[in-house]
């Protein structure tokens, strides 16, 4: 950072200083600089047999702050991306209601709407790490998450319009994709903070995220956030569909399976440095940063260790702290070039503290995939290269 003699980046006349740039209408819809072309969602090819029922991952190590840009939100589809014509799309409410209703998109726009920032985390995020360190990068270990500002109509208003009967205790949400994704949602949650959302970060939902309309189920596992939402059926009991029996349940050591584990527990990860984002500047000032979130509230505190958990330091939170939203933390240090064992540990507004992976396996056994919120470790060597390891 000390000024050098004759730095060509200063003394040379760069090409962009010698010619006019493109005019205002050259880019009617803006895209990132060509130098950011590596900042993309990525797939792990061996993970699934076919990309139509698969997942790609948010490049968390390239992002900062708390908002995920629309084009970088991870995608999880069970039968590919439905390309829905909004003029031909309807949202229907049927079942145990006074008046079954059908809404066009224009109808939905005539209800009062709200704006809220929430994370969506797939229950399978970090699932591949359950048996030990496996994937080398926070994009792959933790990238089944995005955090977006949604604009939508409170689900409560639509249900009130239809008039839920007193025996209506559950809601079935169904998608218009070929998977016809369906999940049972308890009525208390539906009436509490769920949204029928049509905008993300101010613009229309992307087709990948459920255009023209998706369900937002704050703090609860991503699978319930039905995309391309077409039907809401009110019933008196859960439907026990595939995605809440065979999938999205956790087989414990005693042979019993946990089900309806909807809330996402508090979790955090250091995004920089990390395997895809090594330290390249050598010794001296180092900014360690990462994200934390909880399905039960806010994150007032994150601790960071650089010595594998022997000493913990309170990180500095920066940016808005919304309920059931991503939080950003920083820990600045002077790096002497010696190896580091980096971990972060989130505490949420209920006082719950993120557990180690050992603690999790003690309670949940070895068979789980979903709901792995254990503490992540990156081992950083003298060259600044980071690797996924497990020490606790
Ligand atoms: N909704 C429909 N209709 N079809 C789907 O395949 N996938 C679910 C959920 N909603 C899915 C769906 C799963 S498992 C997750 S984790 C989230 O959508 C992913 O949302 P995203 O693609 O916006 O990241
Ligand atoms: Co999912």
Short mmCIF file of C-alpha atoms and ligand atoms in Angstrom, two decimals, residues 52 56 73-80 120-124 144-146 150 174-177 179-182 200 208-210 214 221-229 243 248, ligand 1:
data_model
loop_
_atom_site.label_atom_id
_atom_site.label_comp_id
_atom_site.label_asym_id
_atom_site.label_seq_id
_atom_site.Cartn_x
_atom_site.Cartn_y
_atom_site.Cartn_z
CA UNK A 52 -33.46 -31.11 -13.75
CA UNK A 56 -26.53 -25.28 -7.63
CA UNK A 73 -29.47 -17.09 -5.65
CA UNK A 74 -28.90 -20.85 -5.51
CA UNK A 75 -31.47 -22.97 -7.34
CA UNK A 76 -33.10 -26.18 -6.22
CA UNK A 77 -35.57 -27.74 -8.62
CA UNK A 78 -37.22 -31.14 -8.44
CA UNK A 79 -38.43 -31.10 -12.06
CA UNK A 80 -36.58 -28.22 -13.69
CA UNK A 120 -34.12 -19.24 2.49
CA UNK A 121 -31.95 -22.21 3.47
CA UNK A 122 -32.49 -25.67 2.01
CA UNK A 123 -32.75 -28.25 4.81
CA UNK A 124 -30.03 -30.18 2.94
CA UNK A 144 -27.84 -23.57 -0.41
CA UNK A 145 -28.94 -20.28 1.07
CA UNK A 146 -29.98 -16.87 -0.22
CA UNK A 150 -39.51 -10.01 -0.82
CA UNK A 174 -48.78 -26.83 -4.29
CA UNK A 175 -46.47 -25.71 -7.11
CA UNK A 176 -47.29 -25.51 -10.82
CA UNK A 177 -44.06 -27.23 -11.91
CA UNK A 179 -42.96 -31.94 -9.69
CA UNK A 180 -46.20 -30.41 -8.32
CA UNK A 181 -44.18 -29.78 -5.14
CA UNK A 182 -46.52 -30.05 -2.14
CA UNK A 200 -37.46 -10.21 -5.07
CA UNK A 208 -35.62 -20.03 -11.22
CA UNK A 209 -37.12 -18.65 -7.99
CA UNK A 210 -40.77 -19.35 -8.87
CA UNK A 214 -43.88 -18.17 -4.60
CA UNK A 221 -36.78 -25.06 5.66
CA UNK A 222 -36.51 -24.05 2.01
CA UNK A 223 -38.50 -27.01 0.72
CA UNK A 224 -41.72 -25.45 2.11
CA UNK A 225 -41.23 -22.23 0.11
CA UNK A 226 -43.27 -23.57 -2.81
CA UNK A 227 -42.33 -21.94 -6.11
CA UNK A 228 -44.74 -21.29 -9.01
CA UNK A 229 -47.46 -21.41 -6.32
CA UNK A 243 -41.42 -34.39 0.95
CA UNK A 248 -36.95 -33.92 4.89
N1 LIG B 1 -41.14 -25.46 -5.26
C1 LIG B 1 -41.47 -26.14 -6.39
N2 LIG B 1 -42.65 -25.89 -6.98
N3 LIG B 1 -40.60 -27.05 -6.93
C2 LIG B 1 -39.38 -27.33 -6.34
O1 LIG B 1 -38.63 -28.16 -6.85
N4 LIG B 1 -37.87 -26.88 -4.43
C3 LIG B 1 -37.91 -26.56 -3.00
C4 LIG B 1 -38.49 -25.16 -2.77
N5 LIG B 1 -39.70 -24.98 -3.52
C5 LIG B 1 -39.03 -26.64 -5.13
C6 LIG B 1 -39.96 -25.68 -4.63
C7 LIG B 1 -36.62 -26.64 -2.32
S1 LIG B 1 -36.08 -28.17 -1.80
C8 LIG B 1 -35.93 -25.51 -1.95
S2 LIG B 1 -34.55 -25.61 -1.00
C9 LIG B 1 -36.36 -24.17 -2.41
O2 LIG B 1 -37.54 -24.20 -3.17
C10 LIG B 1 -35.24 -23.56 -3.24
O3 LIG B 1 -35.60 -22.28 -3.68
P1 LIG B 1 -34.70 -21.52 -4.74
O4 LIG B 1 -34.63 -22.39 -5.98
O5 LIG B 1 -35.30 -20.19 -4.92
O6 LIG B 1 -33.30 -21.42 -4.14
#
